[in-house]
Amino acid sequence: MFFDSFFKKKSSGSVAVDRLKLVLVSDRAGCSPELMEQIKTDIIDVISKYVEIDKKGLEIKITQTESAEGNGIVPALIANIPISEMKVKNS
Amino acid sequence: MGEVIVITSGKGGVGKTTTTANIGTGLSKLGKSVVLIDTDIGLRNLDVVMGLENRIVYNLVDVVEGNCRIKQALIKDKRNPNLYLLPSAQAKDKTAVSPEQMKKLADELKNEYDYILMDCPAGIEQGFKNAVAGATRAIVVTTPEVSAVRDADRIIGLLEGYAMSDIQLIVNRLRPDMVKREDMMSSDDVVGVLGIELIGIIPDDENIVISTNRGEPLVGSDTMAGQAYMNISRRVAGEEVPWLNLYYRNGMFNRIFSRLRKKA
């Protein structure tokens, strides 16, 4: 179809597969959005003790990764925490 | 010693009851003795799909409570001599039966029949636990939709906590034309996401509606769904059956060809 190719739209079938994969990762890990938010604030608290971080740029999500022991795909917590400034140790 | 198989899905309306009716009828056509149990207490359905709603005297709750013997509650199918239905209770509530009672019932039936199929209610509460309690094998029904597959994944996770020899998948209501133009997940997509063994694909077929209207399962008939269900029944019984080509009847050439073949 002309319009499909014009907008380079992904087929709805593959959109469905992608959305499913994402939602199942958090389902399987038993990790609700509320729990994620708690983890996030706790991480911010801990890291903030040592360095100044860009809270808005902080990204945290559950994904899948190959396990280190080689027993297949396992859920993994990935956090991307931009540091805006290192705190100088006073002691 | 028979086998107790639970047919489940998590999400409602994906075709558990139709699947139970057709696989059960299919197995009996293969010469097996089969009991179908409707475990959805309060929402009885399997009886109408089987066309046996007028013959109910006793139900599952009567059996469990000891108001009658098992044999008295089993309804003989109209057409197939080795096929029986144990209907659910319509007036009772979900807590009328416990998983322990279901397991005891399944174990008793197992001694006399080849297959006991449990038609599981939607959801993951008491009804699910009842249906799964006595089963040693599970068939998960899903449709190629995000919501149904998600629920199937949840159910598979729960089933892994039970001692099942097999957890197999049916992808129901697949539309080959939509898959072809990539507007529907393929069975491969669904299997890839869920990671369990596929035992059959049922194409979306209006004949299912017609057969449900009549209360006559269409397994074994000359329809796409009828053939697909027969193949699944054979696979359940342990046969190796080649996969149906669902894309076969779509083309103009094939339509003419199959018409010619029918005449021949």
mmCIF file of C-alpha atoms in Angstrom:
data_model
loop_
_atom_site.group_PDB
_atom_site.id
_atom_site.type_symbol
_atom_site.label_atom_id
_atom_site.label_comp_id
_atom_site.label_asym_id
_atom_site.label_seq_id
_atom_site.Cartn_x
_atom_site.Cartn_y
_atom_site.Cartn_z
ATOM 1 C CA MET A 1 0.000 0.000 0.000
ATOM 2 C CA PHE A 2 1.198 3.465 -0.858
ATOM 3 C CA PHE A 3 0.448 5.045 2.512
ATOM 4 C CA ASP A 4 1.970 2.201 4.477
ATOM 5 C CA SER A 5 5.254 2.494 2.661
ATOM 6 C CA PHE A 6 5.103 6.280 2.836
ATOM 7 C CA PHE A 7 4.869 6.339 6.616
ATOM 8 C CA LYS A 8 7.022 3.220 7.030
ATOM 9 C CA LYS A 9 4.566 1.961 9.618
ATOM 10 C CA LYS A 10 5.454 -1.210 11.437
ATOM 11 C CA SER A 11 2.976 -4.018 10.862
ATOM 12 C CA SER A 12 0.492 -4.310 13.711
ATOM 13 C CA GLY A 13 1.445 -7.961 14.137
ATOM 14 C CA SER A 14 5.041 -7.129 14.999
ATOM 15 C CA VAL A 15 3.908 -4.241 17.209
ATOM 16 C CA ALA A 16 1.825 -6.790 19.130
ATOM 17 C CA VAL A 17 4.820 -9.099 19.566
ATOM 18 C CA ASP A 18 7.021 -6.242 20.809
ATOM 19 C CA ARG A 19 4.433 -4.991 23.262
ATOM 20 C CA LEU A 20 3.843 -8.497 24.557
ATOM 21 C CA LYS A 21 7.525 -9.157 25.122
ATOM 22 C CA LEU A 22 7.849 -5.999 27.174
ATOM 23 C CA VAL A 23 4.762 -6.555 29.292
ATOM 24 C CA LEU A 24 5.683 -10.192 29.936
ATOM 25 C CA VAL A 25 9.126 -9.326 31.221
ATOM 26 C CA SER A 26 7.664 -7.302 34.079
ATOM 27 C CA ASP A 27 4.776 -9.782 34.555
ATOM 28 C CA ARG A 28 7.188 -12.671 34.908
ATOM 29 C CA ALA A 29 9.451 -10.803 37.285
ATOM 30 C CA GLY A 30 6.360 -10.066 39.395
ATOM 31 C CA CYS A 31 7.333 -6.420 39.300
ATOM 32 C CA SER A 32 4.531 -3.861 39.292
ATOM 33 C CA PRO A 33 4.965 -0.242 38.158
ATOM 34 C CA GLU A 34 4.502 0.858 41.803
ATOM 35 C CA LEU A 35 7.320 -1.425 42.927
ATOM 36 C CA MET A 36 9.521 -0.058 40.141
ATOM 37 C CA GLU A 37 8.836 3.458 41.389
ATOM 38 C CA GLN A 38 9.846 2.447 44.926
ATOM 39 C CA ILE A 39 13.060 0.863 43.693
ATOM 40 C CA LYS A 40 13.749 4.017 41.743
ATOM 41 C CA THR A 41 13.360 6.390 44.696
ATOM 42 C CA ASP A 42 15.454 4.122 46.903
ATOM 43 C CA ILE A 43 18.225 4.001 44.333
ATOM 44 C CA ILE A 44 18.127 7.788 44.043
ATOM 45 C CA ASP A 45 18.419 8.100 47.843
ATOM 46 C CA VAL A 46 21.393 5.771 48.067
ATOM 47 C CA ILE A 47 23.344 7.139 45.115
ATOM 48 C CA SER A 48 22.603 10.731 46.149
ATOM 49 C CA LYS A 49 24.617 10.160 49.320
ATOM 50 C CA TYR A 50 27.774 9.960 47.264
ATOM 51 C CA VAL A 51 27.191 11.787 44.007
ATOM 52 C CA GLU A 52 24.859 14.379 42.601
ATOM 53 C CA ILE A 53 22.613 12.742 40.051
ATOM 54 C CA ASP A 54 20.350 14.022 37.339
ATOM 55 C CA LYS A 55 17.034 12.728 38.679
ATOM 56 C CA LYS A 56 15.117 13.557 35.529
ATOM 57 C CA GLY A 57 17.558 11.686 33.348
ATOM 58 C CA LEU A 58 17.413 8.592 35.535
ATOM 59 C CA GLU A 59 16.133 5.563 33.744
ATOM 60 C CA ILE A 60 15.309 2.245 35.313
ATOM 61 C CA LYS A 61 13.685 -0.771 33.762
ATOM 62 C CA ILE A 62 13.387 -4.511 33.847
ATOM 63 C CA THR A 63 14.613 -6.292 30.740
ATOM 64 C CA GLN A 64 15.847 -9.705 29.800
ATOM 65 C CA THR A 65 19.433 -10.781 29.583
ATOM 66 C CA GLU A 66 21.448 -13.932 29.054
ATOM 67 C CA SER A 67 22.242 -15.309 32.494
ATOM 68 C CA ALA A 68 25.892 -15.439 33.553
ATOM 69 C CA GLU A 69 25.544 -19.110 34.525
ATOM 70 C CA GLY A 70 24.358 -19.891 31.019
ATOM 71 C CA ASN A 71 20.916 -21.142 32.050
ATOM 72 C CA GLY A 72 18.994 -19.120 29.532
ATOM 73 C CA ILE A 73 17.288 -15.760 29.578
ATOM 74 C CA VAL A 74 16.702 -14.155 32.985
ATOM 75 C CA PRO A 75 15.147 -10.851 34.007
ATOM 76 C CA ALA A 76 17.613 -8.034 34.719
ATOM 77 C CA LEU A 77 17.285 -4.656 36.351
ATOM 78 C CA ILE A 78 18.931 -2.013 34.224
ATOM 79 C CA ALA A 79 19.531 1.433 35.664
ATOM 80 C CA ASN A 80 20.980 4.331 33.760
ATOM 81 C CA ILE A 81 21.955 7.046 36.219
ATOM 82 C CA PRO A 82 23.534 10.238 34.839
ATOM 83 C CA ILE A 83 25.879 11.866 37.336
ATOM 84 C CA SER A 84 25.808 15.650 37.259
ATOM 85 C CA GLU A 85 28.565 16.257 39.800
ATOM 86 C CA MET A 86 30.807 14.214 42.051
ATOM 87 C CA LYS A 87 30.448 15.237 45.663
ATOM 88 C CA VAL A 88 33.737 16.126 47.287
ATOM 89 C CA LYS A 89 34.474 14.073 50.348
ATOM 90 C CA ASN A 90 34.744 16.308 53.382
ATOM 91 C CA SER A 91 36.250 13.878 55.836
ATOM 92 C CA MET B 1 -4.971 -45.909 33.709
ATOM 93 C CA GLY B 2 -6.479 -42.817 32.135
ATOM 94 C CA GLU B 3 -5.102 -39.349 31.760
ATOM 95 C CA VAL B 4 -6.563 -36.196 33.272
ATOM 96 C CA ILE B 5 -6.119 -33.125 31.081
ATOM 97 C CA VAL B 6 -7.080 -29.592 32.054
ATOM 98 C CA ILE B 7 -8.040 -27.169 29.295
ATOM 99 C CA THR B 8 -7.378 -23.645 30.452
ATOM 100 C CA SER B 9 -6.563 -20.146 29.229
ATOM 101 C CA GLY B 10 -6.711 -17.478 31.897
ATOM 102 C CA LYS B 11 -8.673 -15.093 29.721
ATOM 103 C CA GLY B 12 -12.324 -15.776 29.041
ATOM 104 C CA GLY B 13 -13.891 -16.197 25.636
ATOM 105 C CA VAL B 14 -10.901 -17.662 23.822
ATOM 106 C CA GLY B 15 -12.526 -21.040 23.195
ATOM 107 C CA LYS B 16 -11.840 -23.355 26.145
ATOM 108 C CA THR B 17 -15.293 -24.886 26.170
ATOM 109 C CA THR B 18 -15.454 -25.324 22.391
ATOM 110 C CA THR B 19 -11.999 -26.893 22.526
ATOM 111 C CA THR B 20 -12.957 -29.240 25.358
ATOM 112 C CA ALA B 21 -16.089 -30.338 23.497
ATOM 113 C CA ASN B 22 -14.256 -30.931 20.237
ATOM 114 C CA ILE B 23 -11.170 -32.682 21.600
ATOM 115 C CA GLY B 24 -13.378 -34.858 23.804
ATOM 116 C CA THR B 25 -15.616 -35.792 20.890
ATOM 117 C CA GLY B 26 -12.539 -36.305 18.700
ATOM 118 C CA LEU B 27 -10.940 -38.678 21.205
ATOM 119 C CA SER B 28 -14.151 -40.683 21.456
ATOM 120 C CA LYS B 29 -14.254 -40.917 17.648
ATOM 121 C CA LEU B 30 -10.763 -42.421 17.920
ATOM 122 C CA GLY B 31 -12.260 -45.146 20.099
ATOM 123 C CA LYS B 32 -11.191 -43.754 23.474
ATOM 124 C CA SER B 33 -13.499 -43.533 26.459
ATOM 125 C CA VAL B 34 -13.819 -39.932 27.578
ATOM 126 C CA VAL B 35 -15.408 -37.940 30.400
ATOM 127 C CA LEU B 36 -15.776 -34.174 30.037
ATOM 128 C CA ILE B 37 -16.104 -32.233 33.275
ATOM 129 C CA ASP B 38 -17.438 -28.690 33.341
ATOM 130 C CA THR B 39 -15.711 -27.154 36.361
ATOM 131 C CA ASP B 40 -17.198 -23.692 35.964
ATOM 132 C CA ILE B 41 -19.603 -23.736 38.888
ATOM 133 C CA GLY B 42 -22.348 -21.160 38.544
ATOM 134 C CA LEU B 43 -21.718 -20.608 34.830
ATOM 135 C CA ARG B 44 -22.567 -23.853 33.120
ATOM 136 C CA ASN B 45 -21.646 -23.924 29.399
ATOM 137 C CA LEU B 46 -20.242 -27.214 28.213
ATOM 138 C CA ASP B 47 -23.675 -28.875 28.273
ATOM 139 C CA VAL B 48 -25.095 -26.517 25.639
ATOM 140 C CA VAL B 49 -22.017 -26.747 23.432
ATOM 141 C CA MET B 50 -22.398 -30.544 23.552
ATOM 142 C CA GLY B 51 -26.163 -30.280 22.993
ATOM 143 C CA LEU B 52 -26.919 -32.177 26.204
ATOM 144 C CA GLU B 53 -28.590 -29.424 28.242
ATOM 145 C CA ASN B 54 -31.937 -31.213 28.350
ATOM 146 C CA ARG B 55 -30.552 -34.368 29.885
ATOM 147 C CA ILE B 56 -29.075 -33.043 33.088
ATOM 148 C CA VAL B 57 -30.338 -34.632 36.276
ATOM 149 C CA TYR B 58 -27.368 -34.499 38.628
ATOM 150 C CA ASN B 59 -24.271 -32.316 38.494
ATOM 151 C CA LEU B 60 -20.707 -32.001 39.739
ATOM 152 C CA VAL B 61 -21.715 -30.606 43.119
ATOM 153 C CA ASP B 62 -24.214 -33.464 43.628
ATOM 154 C CA VAL B 63 -21.406 -35.956 43.005
ATOM 155 C CA VAL B 64 -18.970 -34.229 45.328
ATOM 156 C CA GLU B 65 -21.556 -33.829 48.075
ATOM 157 C CA GLY B 66 -22.552 -37.471 47.740
ATOM 158 C CA ASN B 67 -26.151 -36.844 46.636
ATOM 159 C CA CYS B 68 -25.652 -39.379 43.857
ATOM 160 C CA ARG B 69 -23.112 -41.841 42.478
ATOM 161 C CA ILE B 70 -20.707 -40.650 39.773
ATOM 162 C CA LYS B 71 -22.303 -42.930 37.182
ATOM 163 C CA GLN B 72 -25.735 -41.391 37.816
ATOM 164 C CA ALA B 73 -24.478 -37.904 37.053
ATOM 165 C CA LEU B 74 -22.592 -38.790 33.851
ATOM 166 C CA ILE B 75 -24.628 -37.907 30.757
ATOM 167 C CA LYS B 76 -24.092 -40.123 27.761
ATOM 168 C CA ASP B 77 -23.414 -38.271 24.518
ATOM 169 C CA LYS B 78 -26.046 -38.411 21.761
ATOM 170 C CA ARG B 79 -23.807 -39.792 19.036
ATOM 171 C CA ASN B 80 -20.637 -41.167 20.514
ATOM 172 C CA PRO B 81 -20.965 -44.224 22.724
ATOM 173 C CA ASN B 82 -17.794 -43.717 24.792
ATOM 174 C CA LEU B 83 -18.337 -40.072 25.596
ATOM 175 C CA TYR B 84 -19.782 -38.692 28.835
ATOM 176 C CA LEU B 85 -20.379 -35.262 30.321
ATOM 177 C CA LEU B 86 -20.345 -34.333 33.979
ATOM 178 C CA PRO B 87 -22.134 -30.976 33.986
ATOM 179 C CA SER B 88 -21.454 -28.156 36.384
ATOM 180 C CA ALA B 89 -23.960 -26.851 38.915
ATOM 181 C CA GLN B 90 -25.777 -23.708 37.891
ATOM 182 C CA ALA B 91 -27.239 -22.638 41.215
ATOM 183 C CA LYS B 92 -24.283 -23.191 43.533
ATOM 184 C CA ASP B 93 -21.363 -20.873 44.092
ATOM 185 C CA LYS B 94 -17.709 -21.375 43.324
ATOM 186 C CA THR B 95 -16.758 -22.535 46.796
ATOM 187 C CA ALA B 96 -19.076 -25.559 46.700
ATOM 188 C CA VAL B 97 -16.183 -27.755 45.552
ATOM 189 C CA SER B 98 -12.602 -27.958 46.817
ATOM 190 C CA PRO B 99 -9.423 -28.935 44.930
ATOM 191 C CA GLU B 100 -9.070 -32.021 47.157
ATOM 192 C CA GLN B 101 -12.546 -33.192 46.193
ATOM 193 C CA MET B 102 -11.787 -32.623 42.509
ATOM 194 C CA LYS B 103 -8.587 -34.614 42.772
ATOM 195 C CA LYS B 104 -10.410 -37.502 44.407
ATOM 196 C CA LEU B 105 -13.052 -37.450 41.672
ATOM 197 C CA ALA B 106 -10.443 -37.341 38.908
ATOM 198 C CA ASP B 107 -8.499 -40.215 40.450
ATOM 199 C CA GLU B 108 -11.651 -42.341 40.590
ATOM 200 C CA LEU B 109 -12.624 -41.620 36.978
ATOM 201 C CA LYS B 110 -9.056 -42.260 35.830
ATOM 202 C CA ASN B 111 -9.437 -45.933 36.709
ATOM 203 C CA GLU B 112 -12.289 -46.406 34.281
ATOM 204 C CA TYR B 113 -11.885 -43.982 31.407
ATOM 205 C CA ASP B 114 -9.038 -43.216 28.997
ATOM 206 C CA TYR B 115 -9.328 -39.446 29.148
ATOM 207 C CA ILE B 116 -10.849 -37.013 31.611
ATOM 208 C CA LEU B 117 -10.977 -33.473 30.243
ATOM 209 C CA MET B 118 -11.459 -30.607 32.685
ATOM 210 C CA ASP B 119 -13.032 -27.507 31.178
ATOM 211 C CA CYS B 120 -11.502 -24.770 33.321
ATOM 212 C CA PRO B 121 -13.275 -21.473 34.091
ATOM 213 C CA ALA B 122 -11.612 -18.178 33.188
ATOM 214 C CA GLY B 123 -9.509 -16.562 35.893
ATOM 215 C CA ILE B 124 -6.933 -17.822 38.350
ATOM 216 C CA GLU B 125 -9.030 -18.241 41.484
ATOM 217 C CA GLN B 126 -10.789 -21.180 43.126
ATOM 218 C CA GLY B 127 -12.288 -22.474 39.855
ATOM 219 C CA PHE B 128 -8.875 -22.693 38.261
ATOM 220 C CA LYS B 129 -7.430 -24.475 41.291
ATOM 221 C CA ASN B 130 -10.301 -26.971 41.202
ATOM 222 C CA ALA B 131 -9.852 -27.714 37.515
ATOM 223 C CA VAL B 132 -6.102 -28.135 37.796
ATOM 224 C CA ALA B 133 -6.073 -30.171 41.024
ATOM 225 C CA GLY B 134 -6.467 -33.640 39.549
ATOM 226 C CA ALA B 135 -4.824 -32.987 36.185
ATOM 227 C CA THR B 136 -1.474 -34.358 35.069
ATOM 228 C CA ARG B 137 -1.435 -32.640 31.728
ATOM 229 C CA ALA B 138 -2.535 -29.191 30.557
ATOM 230 C CA ILE B 139 -3.627 -27.666 27.286
ATOM 231 C CA VAL B 140 -3.518 -23.867 27.221
ATOM 232 C CA VAL B 141 -5.829 -22.183 24.724
ATOM 233 C CA THR B 142 -5.060 -18.697 23.478
ATOM 234 C CA THR B 143 -5.915 -16.451 20.561
ATOM 235 C CA PRO B 144 -3.294 -14.378 18.709
ATOM 236 C CA GLU B 145 -4.094 -11.257 20.733
ATOM 237 C CA VAL B 146 -1.896 -9.408 23.208
ATOM 238 C CA SER B 147 -4.362 -9.730 26.103
ATOM 239 C CA ALA B 148 -5.016 -13.450 25.600
ATOM 240 C CA VAL B 149 -1.326 -14.303 25.220
ATOM 241 C CA ARG B 150 -0.448 -12.301 28.303
ATOM 242 C CA ASP B 151 -3.016 -14.205 30.362
ATOM 243 C CA ALA B 152 -1.819 -17.491 28.867
ATOM 244 C CA ASP B 153 1.689 -16.651 30.059
ATOM 245 C CA ARG B 154 0.390 -16.069 33.568
ATOM 246 C CA ILE B 155 -1.474 -19.375 33.496
ATOM 247 C CA ILE B 156 1.610 -21.231 32.247
ATOM 248 C CA GLY B 157 3.555 -19.764 35.158
ATOM 249 C CA LEU B 158 0.926 -21.050 37.589
ATOM 250 C CA LEU B 159 0.731 -24.470 35.911
ATOM 251 C CA GLU B 160 4.465 -24.910 36.382
ATOM 252 C CA GLY B 161 3.775 -25.046 40.112
ATOM 253 C CA TYR B 162 1.736 -28.214 39.606
ATOM 254 C CA ALA B 163 3.069 -31.617 38.615
ATOM 255 C CA MET B 164 2.180 -31.592 34.919
ATOM 256 C CA SER B 165 3.793 -34.025 32.506
ATOM 257 C CA ASP B 166 2.943 -31.740 29.602
ATOM 258 C CA ILE B 167 1.846 -28.148 29.094
ATOM 259 C CA GLN B 168 0.862 -27.671 25.465
ATOM 260 C CA LEU B 169 -0.569 -24.787 23.488
ATOM 261 C CA ILE B 170 -3.484 -24.298 21.119
ATOM 262 C CA VAL B 171 -3.611 -21.091 19.105
ATOM 263 C CA ASN B 172 -7.279 -20.560 18.405
ATOM 264 C CA ARG B 173 -9.108 -18.311 15.980
ATOM 265 C CA LEU B 174 -6.127 -17.625 13.771
ATOM 266 C CA ARG B 175 -6.842 -15.714 10.567
ATOM 267 C CA PRO B 176 -4.341 -16.822 7.936
ATOM 268 C CA ASP B 177 -5.186 -13.863 5.677
ATOM 269 C CA MET B 178 -4.381 -11.405 8.479
ATOM 270 C CA VAL B 179 -1.201 -13.249 9.423
ATOM 271 C CA LYS B 180 -0.140 -13.138 5.787
ATOM 272 C CA ARG B 181 -0.369 -9.356 5.696
ATOM 273 C CA GLU B 182 1.276 -9.192 9.124
ATOM 274 C CA ASP B 183 -1.731 -7.734 10.882
ATOM 275 C CA MET B 184 -2.015 -10.668 13.260
ATOM 276 C CA MET B 185 0.565 -12.533 15.294
ATOM 277 C CA SER B 186 1.408 -15.872 13.728
ATOM 278 C CA SER B 187 1.373 -19.103 15.716
ATOM 279 C CA ASP B 188 5.181 -18.966 15.578
ATOM 280 C CA ASP B 189 5.091 -15.512 17.173
ATOM 281 C CA VAL B 190 2.867 -16.783 19.979
ATOM 282 C CA VAL B 191 4.969 -19.898 20.540
ATOM 283 C CA GLY B 192 8.095 -17.740 20.520
ATOM 284 C CA VAL B 193 6.703 -15.549 23.284
ATOM 285 C CA LEU B 194 5.214 -18.291 25.463
ATOM 286 C CA GLY B 195 7.908 -20.905 24.958
ATOM 287 C CA ILE B 196 5.760 -24.034 25.239
ATOM 288 C CA GLU B 197 5.058 -26.799 22.772
ATOM 289 C CA LEU B 198 2.333 -26.210 20.182
ATOM 290 C CA ILE B 199 -0.260 -28.971 19.845
ATOM 291 C CA GLY B 200 -2.503 -27.285 17.291
ATOM 292 C CA ILE B 201 -3.751 -24.233 15.460
ATOM 293 C CA ILE B 202 -7.464 -23.643 14.884
ATOM 294 C CA PRO B 203 -8.300 -21.233 12.083
ATOM 295 C CA ASP B 204 -11.109 -18.755 12.646
ATOM 296 C CA ASP B 205 -14.044 -20.572 11.123
ATOM 297 C CA GLU B 206 -17.699 -19.550 11.050
ATOM 298 C CA ASN B 207 -18.607 -23.229 11.144
ATOM 299 C CA ILE B 208 -17.712 -23.140 14.851
ATOM 300 C CA VAL B 209 -20.592 -20.726 15.450
ATOM 301 C CA ILE B 210 -22.923 -22.922 13.434
ATOM 302 C CA SER B 211 -21.871 -26.060 15.301
ATOM 303 C CA THR B 212 -22.311 -24.337 18.670
ATOM 304 C CA ASN B 213 -25.760 -23.149 17.579
ATOM 305 C CA ARG B 214 -26.732 -26.730 16.911
ATOM 306 C CA GLY B 215 -24.943 -28.190 19.915
ATOM 307 C CA GLU B 216 -22.961 -30.555 17.715
ATOM 308 C CA PRO B 217 -19.150 -30.412 17.934
ATOM 309 C CA LEU B 218 -17.715 -30.228 14.405
ATOM 310 C CA VAL B 219 -14.560 -32.239 15.001
ATOM 311 C CA GLY B 220 -13.819 -34.546 12.085
ATOM 312 C CA SER B 221 -16.174 -32.736 9.692
ATOM 313 C CA ASP B 222 -14.986 -31.406 6.341
ATOM 314 C CA THR B 223 -14.298 -27.914 7.637
ATOM 315 C CA MET B 224 -10.983 -26.285 8.455
ATOM 316 C CA ALA B 225 -11.760 -26.142 12.186
ATOM 317 C CA GLY B 226 -13.174 -29.667 12.117
ATOM 318 C CA GLN B 227 -9.973 -31.037 10.622
ATOM 319 C CA ALA B 228 -7.772 -28.969 12.903
ATOM 320 C CA TYR B 229 -9.595 -30.300 15.981
ATOM 321 C CA MET B 230 -9.354 -33.881 14.707
ATOM 322 C CA ASN B 231 -5.612 -33.452 14.273
ATOM 323 C CA ILE B 232 -5.301 -32.114 17.801
ATOM 324 C CA SER B 233 -7.311 -35.054 19.145
ATOM 325 C CA ARG B 234 -4.910 -37.440 17.405
ATOM 326 C CA ARG B 235 -1.923 -35.602 18.827
ATOM 327 C CA VAL B 236 -3.449 -35.731 22.309
ATOM 328 C CA ALA B 237 -3.755 -39.493 21.850
ATOM 329 C CA GLY B 238 -0.065 -39.643 20.975
ATOM 330 C CA GLU B 239 -0.146 -39.815 17.174
ATOM 331 C CA GLU B 240 2.208 -37.847 14.983
ATOM 332 C CA VAL B 241 0.069 -35.773 12.657
ATOM 333 C CA PRO B 242 1.421 -33.447 9.958
ATOM 334 C CA TRP B 243 0.402 -29.801 10.242
ATOM 335 C CA LEU B 244 -2.603 -28.571 8.282
ATOM 336 C CA ASN B 245 -1.867 -26.019 5.625
ATOM 337 C CA LEU B 246 -4.186 -23.204 6.677
ATOM 338 C CA TYR B 247 -3.224 -21.096 3.682
ATOM 339 C CA TYR B 248 -4.253 -23.788 1.258
ATOM 340 C CA ARG B 249 -7.877 -22.932 0.558
ATOM 341 C CA ASN B 250 -7.427 -19.222 0.161
ATOM 342 C CA GLY B 251 -6.267 -18.946 -3.413
ATOM 343 C CA MET B 252 -8.572 -18.842 -6.397
ATOM 344 C CA PHE B 253 -6.856 -21.827 -7.926
ATOM 345 C CA ASN B 254 -7.203 -23.886 -4.793
ATOM 346 C CA ARG B 255 -10.845 -22.980 -4.400
ATOM 347 C CA ILE B 256 -11.626 -24.291 -7.850
ATOM 348 C CA PHE B 257 -9.368 -27.237 -7.255
ATOM 349 C CA SER B 258 -11.035 -28.221 -4.003
ATOM 350 C CA ARG B 259 -14.450 -27.888 -5.620
ATOM 351 C CA LEU B 260 -13.358 -30.277 -8.323
ATOM 352 C CA ARG B 261 -11.974 -32.620 -5.727
ATOM 353 C CA LYS B 262 -15.204 -32.607 -3.800
ATOM 354 C CA LYS B 263 -17.079 -33.656 -6.913
ATOM 355 C CA ALA B 264 -14.590 -36.384 -7.616
#
